[in-house]
RNA sequence: UCCCCGGUAGCUCAAUCGGCAGAGCGGGUGGCUGUUAACCACUAGGUUCGCGGUUCAAGUCCGUGCCGGGGAGCCA
């Protein structure tokens, strides 16, 4: 007999013979029989199983404590008691793996996020992390669905990269050489000995490669792991995270903002319609205002305002910020939060930043002072998306690189795309984990990644 | 990396002015009941994060290291 999933059992319309395999969430003993509550990860809910203290079943039942893995076979019947629609009358029991209650860390009680992080290998068995991981999976599929519907090609940007200076952040070095062997080598010898014959690292962004493919396939996107060796110790930074990076040929900044807004709204809408049960857990136990936040995002168009206008709003607010704002200054976290959480009470897209505070590849506007960049800010998270129209004019791009102090040789292939058939194009990066934080209300990025990598944390 | 806060039983926390180490939950044992965060009784459980110092006496005060959280910067 094939095993039934809890999800299907709970939704089934009729009883009958059933085989269920899962992990014991709790066991309640009565005189003569016990209740087992089983979860198999297919959904938030459990199925209650009724086990008689018969001569055959009792010895097996005693081995089934919270956390143990087992199979129950029996009859699915309507439950006579309140609390559940169905229950399984167990006729046969198999114990796959016991869980010693003296040492099994998960108890039938609420645990702190901090404690659960120390047992990241077991926390997916809790309601909260199970729900988060199901939503994470569903959101990843929704990303692909969103772009597929719009005719974007999913492309795989390399994870190993030789371009050292993409400007997005500190890069992890990758080498196949033994550290002891390297110590004895001169820089030139080392380069020759390296696997790639040159320094290599983990990608900090697939953007440059995505641009090449957008200039061939039209509309493309990458969705993959990204690595930053920044010593960032905050609830919204991780050393390894997943980023969604669309890139559109023949698109300008306005179309870029349109896409970002559509993507965020599309994903939020998808969560509301496809993850309702798991989302309800976060509404009850993590963030009471979550529903209002999510529906608020869908309610009205995002506010869009030029950077200079944002500065004026901040100056006119009468607020005394720790970092006073002035023309040309970058927005601090306190400013971003004020704009979207207090002033507009809405997601805000700030665009057309002073060129001095943005990357070299962003398209220089006609004013010569600003670039066609945009940041999408959302309540609580801050920057969810960062993007721009790219500089497609070879001369301007070369000049901007020189101004930024970047050597042009390593970028010969990037510049080639501006030499041959260059075209306007635009794209952005969306932090997948930050999106999950937005959708679930989870406050720390370490809790939306199964095995988070942050400074000094590489266990599991 | 900087600033602030914290580290006490398996977990969440308390411990007054520096004066005998405590509770709830979880675990174990027994009881009871179609139970459902079950309930009742009993019970075991401690290098108070490490190192050094002050003191008759340190969980408590001082120094230092490690770890965790919050804020900032960097950004997705």
Coordinates of C-alpha atoms (C1' of nucleotides) in Angstrom, one line a residue:
Chain A
X1 CA 0.0 0.0 0.0
X2 CA 1.3 3.5 -0.9
X3 CA 1.6 6.0 1.9
X4 CA -0.8 8.9 2.1
X5 CA 0.4 12.4 2.8
X6 CA -1.1 14.2 5.8
X7 CA -2.1 17.0 3.4
X8 CA -4.2 14.7 1.4
X9 CA -5.7 12.8 4.3
X10 CA -6.9 16.1 5.9
X11 CA -8.5 17.0 2.7
X12 CA -10.0 13.7 1.9
X13 CA -13.7 13.2 1.6
X14 CA -14.1 9.7 2.8
X15 CA -12.4 7.2 5.2
X16 CA -11.0 3.8 4.5
X17 CA -7.7 1.9 4.7
X18 CA -4.7 4.2 5.1
X19 CA -0.9 4.0 5.5
X20 CA 0.7 7.1 7.0
X21 CA 4.4 7.7 7.6
X22 CA 5.8 10.6 9.5
X23 CA 7.3 12.0 12.7
X24 CA 5.6 12.0 16.1
X25 CA 4.8 15.6 17.2
X26 CA 3.2 14.5 20.5
X27 CA 1.9 11.4 22.2
X28 CA -0.9 11.6 24.7
X29 CA -1.5 8.5 26.8
X30 CA -4.8 7.4 28.2
X31 CA -5.7 4.2 30.0
X32 CA -5.9 1.5 27.4
X33 CA -4.9 3.6 24.4
X34 CA -2.8 6.5 23.2
X35 CA -3.1 9.4 20.8
X36 CA -0.2 10.0 18.4
X37 CA 0.0 13.2 16.5
X38 CA 1.9 12.7 13.2
X39 CA 3.3 15.2 10.9
X40 CA 5.0 14.4 7.6
X41 CA 6.0 17.8 6.4
X42 CA 3.4 17.9 3.6
X43 CA 1.5 20.7 5.4
X44 CA 1.2 22.4 8.7
X45 CA -1.4 20.1 10.1
X46 CA -1.0 16.8 11.8
X47 CA -3.1 13.6 11.7
X48 CA -4.2 12.0 15.0
X49 CA -3.7 8.3 15.3
X50 CA -5.4 6.2 17.9
X51 CA -3.3 3.3 19.1
X52 CA -4.8 0.6 21.5
X53 CA -2.6 -0.7 24.2
X54 CA -2.7 -4.2 22.8
X55 CA -0.1 -6.8 23.3
X56 CA 1.4 -6.2 19.8
X57 CA 1.2 -2.4 19.7
X58 CA 2.2 -1.4 23.2
X59 CA 5.9 -2.3 23.0
X60 CA 6.2 -0.3 19.8
X61 CA 4.2 2.6 21.1
X62 CA 6.5 2.9 24.1
X63 CA 9.4 3.7 21.7
X64 CA 7.5 6.5 20.0
X65 CA 8.3 9.7 21.7
X66 CA 8.2 13.3 20.3
X67 CA 10.5 13.3 17.2
X68 CA 10.4 9.6 16.4
X69 CA 9.7 8.4 12.9
X70 CA 7.1 5.7 12.2
X71 CA 4.5 4.3 10.0
X72 CA 0.9 3.6 11.0
X73 CA -1.5 1.5 9.0
X74 CA -5.1 1.3 9.8
X75 CA -8.5 2.8 9.0
X76 CA -9.2 6.4 8.4
X77 CA -12.4 7.2 10.3
X78 CA -14.3 10.4 11.2
X79 CA -13.1 11.5 14.7
X80 CA -15.8 11.3 17.4
X81 CA -14.1 14.1 19.4
X82 CA -13.8 17.8 18.6
X83 CA -10.5 19.2 17.3
X84 CA -10.0 17.1 14.1
X85 CA -12.2 15.8 11.3
X86 CA -10.3 12.6 10.7
X87 CA -8.2 10.1 12.7
X88 CA -6.5 6.9 12.0
X89 CA -7.5 3.7 14.0
X90 CA -4.1 2.0 14.0
X91 CA -3.9 -1.7 13.4
X92 CA -0.2 -2.0 12.6
X93 CA 2.8 0.1 13.7
X94 CA 6.4 0.4 12.4
X95 CA 9.1 2.2 14.3
X96 CA 11.7 3.6 11.9
X97 CA 13.8 5.8 14.2
X98 CA 13.4 6.6 17.9
X99 CA 14.1 10.0 19.5
X100 CA 15.4 9.8 23.0
X101 CA 13.3 12.2 25.0
X102 CA 16.2 12.9 27.4
X103 CA 18.3 14.3 24.6
X104 CA 16.0 15.3 21.7
X105 CA 16.2 19.1 21.8
X106 CA 12.7 19.9 20.3
X107 CA 10.1 19.9 23.0
X108 CA 6.3 20.3 22.8
X109 CA 6.7 24.0 23.5
X110 CA 7.7 27.2 21.9
X111 CA 11.5 27.6 21.4
X112 CA 13.3 30.9 20.8
X113 CA 14.6 31.6 17.3
X114 CA 18.1 32.0 18.8
X115 CA 18.0 28.5 20.3
X116 CA 16.6 27.0 17.1
X117 CA 19.5 28.5 15.1
X118 CA 21.8 26.3 17.2
X119 CA 20.0 23.2 16.0
X120 CA 19.4 24.2 12.3
X121 CA 19.5 20.5 11.4
X122 CA 16.4 19.8 13.5
X123 CA 14.4 23.1 13.3
X124 CA 12.8 22.3 10.0
X125 CA 10.7 19.8 12.1
X126 CA 9.0 22.7 13.9
X127 CA 5.8 24.2 12.7
X128 CA 7.3 27.6 12.0
X129 CA 10.3 26.4 10.0
X130 CA 8.4 23.8 8.1
X131 CA 5.9 26.5 7.1
X132 CA 8.7 28.9 6.2
X133 CA 10.4 26.2 4.0
X134 CA 7.1 25.4 2.2
X135 CA 6.6 29.1 1.5
X136 CA 10.2 29.4 0.4
X137 CA 9.7 26.6 -2.1
X138 CA 6.4 28.0 -3.3
X139 CA 7.9 31.5 -3.8
X140 CA 10.8 30.1 -5.8
X141 CA 8.4 28.4 -8.1
X142 CA 6.4 31.6 -8.3
X143 CA 9.5 33.5 -9.4
X144 CA 9.9 31.1 -12.3
X145 CA 6.2 31.3 -13.1
X146 CA 6.2 35.0 -13.2
X147 CA 9.1 35.3 -15.7
X148 CA 7.9 32.4 -17.8
X149 CA 4.5 34.1 -18.2
X150 CA 6.3 37.2 -19.5
X151 CA 8.5 35.4 -21.9
X152 CA 11.8 35.7 -20.0
X153 CA 14.5 33.1 -20.5
X154 CA 15.9 31.6 -17.3
X155 CA 19.7 31.7 -17.6
X156 CA 22.4 30.3 -15.4
X157 CA 25.1 32.8 -14.6
X158 CA 28.4 31.3 -13.4
X159 CA 29.0 31.0 -9.7
X160 CA 32.8 30.9 -10.1
X161 CA 34.0 34.1 -11.5
X162 CA 37.2 35.8 -12.4
X163 CA 36.0 39.3 -12.4
X164 CA 37.3 40.7 -9.2
X165 CA 35.8 44.2 -9.3
X166 CA 32.2 44.1 -9.9
X167 CA 31.8 46.6 -7.2
X168 CA 28.9 44.9 -5.5
X169 CA 30.9 43.8 -2.4
X170 CA 33.8 41.9 -1.0
X171 CA 34.4 38.6 -2.8
X172 CA 35.2 35.2 -1.4
X173 CA 38.4 33.8 -2.9
X174 CA 38.3 30.4 -4.4
X175 CA 41.4 28.3 -4.7
X176 CA 42.3 24.7 -5.2
X177 CA 45.8 25.2 -3.7
X178 CA 46.8 24.1 -0.3
X179 CA 47.4 27.2 1.9
X180 CA 50.8 25.9 3.0
X181 CA 51.9 25.5 -0.6
X182 CA 50.7 29.0 -1.5
X183 CA 52.8 30.6 1.2
X184 CA 56.0 29.6 -0.5
X185 CA 54.9 31.0 -3.9
X186 CA 55.5 34.4 -5.4
X187 CA 52.3 36.1 -6.7
X188 CA 53.3 35.2 -10.3
X189 CA 54.0 31.6 -9.4
X190 CA 50.8 31.4 -7.5
X191 CA 48.7 32.7 -10.4
X192 CA 50.3 30.1 -12.7
X193 CA 49.6 27.4 -10.2
X194 CA 46.0 28.3 -9.7
X195 CA 43.3 26.1 -11.3
X196 CA 42.1 28.8 -13.5
X197 CA 45.6 30.3 -14.0
X198 CA 44.3 33.4 -12.3
X199 CA 42.5 34.6 -9.1
X200 CA 39.0 33.3 -8.8
X201 CA 36.1 34.0 -6.5
X202 CA 32.4 33.3 -5.8
X203 CA 30.0 35.6 -7.7
X204 CA 28.7 38.7 -6.0
X205 CA 26.2 39.2 -8.8
X206 CA 25.3 37.6 -12.1
X207 CA 24.4 41.0 -13.6
X208 CA 27.3 41.5 -16.0
X209 CA 26.7 38.0 -17.5
X210 CA 23.0 38.6 -17.5
X211 CA 23.5 41.7 -19.6
X212 CA 25.4 39.7 -22.2
X213 CA 22.5 37.3 -22.5
X214 CA 19.8 39.9 -22.5
X215 CA 21.6 41.5 -25.5
X216 CA 21.1 38.1 -27.2
X217 CA 17.8 36.7 -25.9
X218 CA 16.0 39.8 -25.1
X219 CA 14.5 39.3 -21.7
X220 CA 16.3 37.0 -19.2
X221 CA 16.7 36.4 -15.5
X222 CA 19.0 34.6 -13.2
X223 CA 17.9 33.1 -9.9
X224 CA 20.8 31.6 -7.9
X225 CA 23.1 31.8 -5.0
X226 CA 25.2 34.9 -4.5
X227 CA 28.1 35.4 -2.1
X228 CA 29.3 38.5 -0.2
X229 CA 32.3 38.3 2.1
X230 CA 31.2 41.5 3.9
X231 CA 31.5 41.4 7.6
X232 CA 27.9 42.4 8.0
X233 CA 26.3 41.5 11.3
X234 CA 22.7 42.5 10.7
X235 CA 19.3 40.7 10.5
X236 CA 19.1 41.3 6.8
X237 CA 22.5 40.3 5.5
X238 CA 23.9 36.9 4.8
X239 CA 27.2 35.8 3.2
X240 CA 25.3 33.4 0.9
X241 CA 21.9 34.3 -0.3
X242 CA 19.7 33.9 -3.4
X243 CA 19.1 36.7 -5.8
X244 CA 16.7 37.2 -8.6
X245 CA 18.2 39.3 -11.4
X246 CA 16.1 40.1 -14.5
X247 CA 17.7 41.9 -17.3
X248 CA 15.6 43.4 -20.2
X249 CA 16.9 44.5 -23.6
X250 CA 15.4 47.7 -25.1
X251 CA 14.0 48.7 -21.7
X252 CA 14.5 51.9 -19.8
X253 CA 14.3 52.8 -16.1
X254 CA 10.5 53.2 -16.1
X255 CA 10.0 49.8 -17.5
X256 CA 12.5 48.5 -15.0
X257 CA 10.5 49.9 -12.1
X258 CA 7.3 48.6 -13.6
X259 CA 8.8 45.1 -13.7
X260 CA 10.1 45.3 -10.1
X261 CA 6.7 46.4 -8.9
X262 CA 4.9 43.7 -10.8
X263 CA 7.3 41.1 -9.5
X264 CA 6.9 42.1 -5.9
X265 CA 3.1 42.3 -6.2
X266 CA 2.9 39.1 -8.1
X267 CA 4.9 37.2 -5.5
X268 CA 2.9 38.7 -2.6
X269 CA -0.3 37.8 -4.4
X270 CA 0.9 34.3 -5.0
X271 CA 1.7 33.8 -1.3
X272 CA -1.7 35.0 -0.3
X273 CA -3.5 32.6 -2.7
X274 CA -1.2 29.5 -2.5
X275 CA 0.3 29.6 1.0
X276 CA -2.7 30.6 3.1
X277 CA -2.5 27.9 5.7
X278 CA 1.2 28.4 6.4
X279 CA 0.8 32.2 6.2
X280 CA -1.8 32.0 8.9
X281 CA 0.8 30.7 11.3
X282 CA 2.9 33.7 10.8
X283 CA 0.0 36.0 11.3
X284 CA -0.8 34.4 14.6
X285 CA 2.6 33.8 16.0
X286 CA 5.1 36.0 14.3
X287 CA 3.6 39.3 13.0
X288 CA 0.0 40.2 13.8
X289 CA 0.1 43.0 11.2
X290 CA 1.3 40.8 8.4
X291 CA -2.0 40.6 6.6
X292 CA -2.4 44.4 6.6
X293 CA 1.2 44.7 5.3
X294 CA 0.7 42.3 2.5
X295 CA -2.7 43.6 1.4
X296 CA -1.4 47.1 1.7
X297 CA 1.4 46.3 -0.8
X298 CA -1.3 45.3 -3.3
X299 CA -3.7 48.1 -2.5
X300 CA -2.2 51.0 -4.5
X301 CA 0.7 51.6 -6.9
X302 CA 4.1 52.0 -5.3
X303 CA 5.2 55.6 -4.7
X304 CA 8.0 56.7 -7.1
X305 CA 10.1 59.7 -6.5
X306 CA 13.4 61.0 -7.7
X307 CA 16.2 61.0 -5.2
X308 CA 16.2 64.9 -5.2
X309 CA 12.5 64.8 -4.4
X310 CA 13.1 62.3 -1.6
X311 CA 15.7 64.7 -0.1
X312 CA 13.2 67.5 -0.2
X313 CA 10.5 65.4 1.5
X314 CA 13.0 64.5 4.3
X315 CA 14.1 68.1 4.7
X316 CA 10.5 69.3 4.8
X317 CA 9.5 66.6 7.3
X318 CA 10.8 68.7 10.3
X319 CA 12.3 65.5 11.7
X320 CA 15.7 65.7 13.2
X321 CA 17.6 62.7 11.8
X322 CA 20.8 61.4 13.2
X323 CA 22.3 61.9 9.8
X324 CA 21.0 65.2 8.4
X325 CA 20.1 65.1 4.7
X326 CA 21.5 67.4 2.1
X327 CA 21.4 67.5 -1.7
X328 CA 23.5 64.7 -3.1
X329 CA 23.7 62.6 0.1
X330 CA 22.8 59.0 0.1
X331 CA 19.8 57.8 2.0
X332 CA 20.5 56.3 5.4
X333 CA 18.4 53.5 6.9
X334 CA 16.6 56.0 9.1
X335 CA 15.6 58.0 6.0
X336 CA 14.4 55.0 4.1
X337 CA 12.3 53.9 7.0
X338 CA 10.8 57.3 7.4
X339 CA 9.8 57.5 3.7
X340 CA 8.1 54.1 3.4
X341 CA 7.0 53.5 7.0
X342 CA 5.9 56.9 8.1
X343 CA 5.6 59.4 5.3
X344 CA 4.1 57.4 2.4
X345 CA 3.1 54.2 4.4
X346 CA 3.8 52.3 1.2
X347 CA 6.6 50.7 -0.8
X348 CA 8.6 53.5 -2.3
X349 CA 10.9 53.5 -5.4
X350 CA 13.6 56.1 -5.2
X351 CA 15.2 56.7 -8.5
X352 CA 17.7 58.9 -10.4
X353 CA 20.4 59.0 -7.8
X354 CA 23.5 61.3 -7.9
X355 CA 26.1 59.5 -10.0
X356 CA 28.7 59.8 -7.3
X357 CA 27.0 57.3 -5.0
X358 CA 26.1 54.7 -7.5
X359 CA 27.9 52.1 -9.6
X360 CA 29.8 52.8 -12.9
X361 CA 27.5 50.7 -15.1
X362 CA 24.4 52.8 -14.4
X363 CA 23.2 55.0 -17.2
X364 CA 24.2 58.6 -17.0
X365 CA 21.1 60.9 -17.3
X366 CA 21.0 63.9 -19.6
X367 CA 21.6 66.2 -16.6
X368 CA 25.1 64.7 -16.4
X369 CA 24.7 64.6 -12.6
X370 CA 22.4 61.7 -11.9
X371 CA 22.1 58.1 -13.1
X372 CA 19.1 56.0 -14.0
X373 CA 19.2 53.9 -10.8
X374 CA 16.4 52.8 -8.6
X375 CA 16.0 51.3 -5.1
X376 CA 12.7 49.7 -4.1
X377 CA 12.1 50.2 -0.3
X378 CA 9.6 48.3 1.7
X379 CA 8.4 48.6 5.3
X380 CA 10.6 46.8 7.9
X381 CA 13.0 45.4 5.4
X382 CA 14.3 48.5 3.7
X383 CA 16.0 47.9 0.3
X384 CA 14.4 44.9 -1.4
X385 CA 15.4 45.7 -4.9
X386 CA 18.3 47.6 -6.4
X387 CA 18.5 48.2 -10.1
X388 CA 19.2 50.5 -13.0
X389 CA 19.1 51.2 -16.7
X390 CA 22.6 50.2 -17.8
X391 CA 25.0 52.5 -19.6
X392 CA 24.9 51.3 -23.2
X393 CA 27.1 54.0 -24.7
X394 CA 30.7 52.8 -25.0
X395 CA 32.3 56.3 -24.6
X396 CA 30.2 57.2 -21.5
X397 CA 30.8 53.8 -20.0
X398 CA 34.5 53.9 -20.5
X399 CA 34.7 57.4 -19.0
X400 CA 32.6 56.3 -16.0
X401 CA 34.9 53.3 -15.4
X402 CA 38.0 55.5 -15.6
X403 CA 36.4 57.9 -13.1
X404 CA 35.7 55.0 -10.8
X405 CA 39.4 53.9 -11.1
X406 CA 38.5 50.6 -12.8
X407 CA 40.9 49.1 -15.3
X408 CA 39.2 48.4 -18.6
X409 CA 41.2 45.3 -19.6
X410 CA 39.4 42.8 -17.4
X411 CA 36.1 44.2 -18.8
X412 CA 37.0 43.7 -22.4
X413 CA 34.1 41.4 -23.0
X414 CA 31.7 43.6 -21.1
X415 CA 32.7 46.6 -23.2
X416 CA 32.5 44.5 -26.4
X417 CA 28.7 44.3 -25.8
X418 CA 28.8 48.1 -26.2
X419 CA 30.9 47.9 -29.3
X420 CA 28.7 45.5 -31.2
X421 CA 25.0 45.9 -31.3
X422 CA 24.7 47.8 -28.1
X423 CA 21.2 48.6 -27.0
X424 CA 19.4 50.2 -24.1
X425 CA 18.7 47.7 -21.4
X426 CA 17.8 47.6 -17.7
X427 CA 17.6 45.2 -14.9
X428 CA 17.7 44.8 -11.1
X429 CA 18.5 42.4 -8.3
X430 CA 15.8 41.3 -5.8
X431 CA 17.0 39.7 -2.6
X432 CA 15.0 36.5 -2.3
X433 CA 15.5 36.1 1.4
X434 CA 14.4 39.7 2.0
X435 CA 11.2 38.9 0.0
X436 CA 10.6 36.0 2.2
X437 CA 11.1 38.2 5.3
X438 CA 8.5 40.5 3.8
X439 CA 6.0 37.7 3.1
X440 CA 6.4 35.8 6.4
X441 CA 7.1 38.7 8.8
X442 CA 10.2 36.8 10.0
X443 CA 12.6 39.5 11.2
X444 CA 15.9 37.8 10.8
X445 CA 17.4 36.6 7.5
X446 CA 19.0 33.7 9.4
X447 CA 15.5 32.3 9.8
X448 CA 14.4 32.3 6.2
X449 CA 17.4 30.2 5.1
X450 CA 17.6 26.6 6.2
X451 CA 21.3 26.7 6.8
X452 CA 22.4 30.4 7.0
X453 CA 25.9 31.5 6.4
X454 CA 26.9 34.6 8.2
X455 CA 30.2 35.8 9.7
X456 CA 31.7 33.2 12.0
X457 CA 28.8 30.8 11.3
X458 CA 29.4 27.8 9.0
X459 CA 28.1 25.0 11.1
X460 CA 25.8 22.4 9.4
Chain B
rU1 C1' 34.1 46.7 11.9
rC2 C1' 31.8 50.4 15.6
rC3 C1' 27.9 51.4 19.6
rC4 C1' 24.4 49.4 23.2
rC5 C1' 22.2 45.0 25.8
rG6 C1' 22.7 40.1 27.4
rG7 C1' 25.0 34.8 28.7
rU8 C1' 22.1 31.2 35.6
rA9 C1' 19.0 23.5 35.0
rG10 C1' 17.5 20.4 28.5
rC11 C1' 14.4 25.3 27.1
rU12 C1' 12.3 30.3 28.8
rC13 C1' 13.6 33.1 32.7
rA14 C1' 13.9 35.0 38.3
rA15 C1' 17.5 35.8 42.3
rU16 C1' 16.5 42.9 46.6
rC17 C1' 22.4 46.3 48.9
rG18 C1' 27.9 41.5 47.4
rG19 C1' 25.5 37.1 52.0
rC20 C1' 22.5 29.2 51.6
rA21 C1' 21.0 28.5 43.5
rG22 C1' 14.9 29.3 42.3
rA23 C1' 10.3 28.9 39.2
rG24 C1' 7.5 27.4 34.9
rC25 C1' 8.0 24.2 30.9
rG26 C1' 10.6 19.8 29.3
rG27 C1' 12.5 14.7 31.3
rG28 C1' 11.7 10.3 34.8
rU29 C1' 8.1 7.5 38.0
rG30 C1' 3.0 6.7 39.5
rG31 C1' -2.2 8.0 38.9
rC32 C1' -6.5 9.6 35.9
rU33 C1' -9.3 10.9 31.8
rG34 C1' -11.7 10.4 23.8
rU35 C1' -7.1 13.1 24.7
rU36 C1' -5.6 17.4 21.7
rA37 C1' 0.0 23.4 24.5
rA38 C1' -4.1 17.3 28.4
rC39 C1' -4.5 17.0 33.8
rC40 C1' -2.9 15.6 39.2
rA41 C1' 1.1 13.9 42.6
rC42 C1' 6.2 12.8 43.4
rU43 C1' 11.2 13.1 41.6
rA44 C1' 16.1 13.9 39.3
rG45 C1' 18.6 17.8 37.2
rG46 C1' 23.8 23.5 38.2
rU47 C1' 31.8 24.4 36.2
rU48 C1' 25.8 30.7 37.1
rC49 C1' 30.0 31.2 29.3
rG50 C1' 35.9 30.9 29.8
rC51 C1' 40.2 33.2 32.1
rG52 C1' 42.2 36.7 35.6
rG53 C1' 41.3 40.3 39.6
rU54 C1' 38.8 42.9 44.2
rU55 C1' 36.5 40.9 48.8
rC56 C1' 35.8 37.5 55.0
rA57 C1' 32.3 36.3 51.1
rA58 C1' 31.1 37.1 43.7
rG59 C1' 25.6 34.7 39.6
rU60 C1' 26.0 39.9 41.4
rC61 C1' 31.8 44.4 41.3
rC62 C1' 36.4 45.3 37.9
rG63 C1' 39.5 43.7 33.5
rU64 C1' 39.7 40.5 29.3
rG65 C1' 38.2 36.8 25.7
rC66 C1' 34.3 34.0 23.4
rC67 C1' 29.1 33.6 22.0
rG68 C1' 24.1 35.6 21.2
rG69 C1' 20.7 39.8 20.3
rG70 C1' 19.5 45.0 18.8
rG71 C1' 21.3 49.4 16.3
rA72 C1' 24.9 51.5 12.5
rG73 C1' 27.9 50.9 8.1
rC74 C1' 28.2 47.8 3.5
rC75 C1' 24.1 46.0 0.4
rA76 C1' 20.0 42.1 -2.0

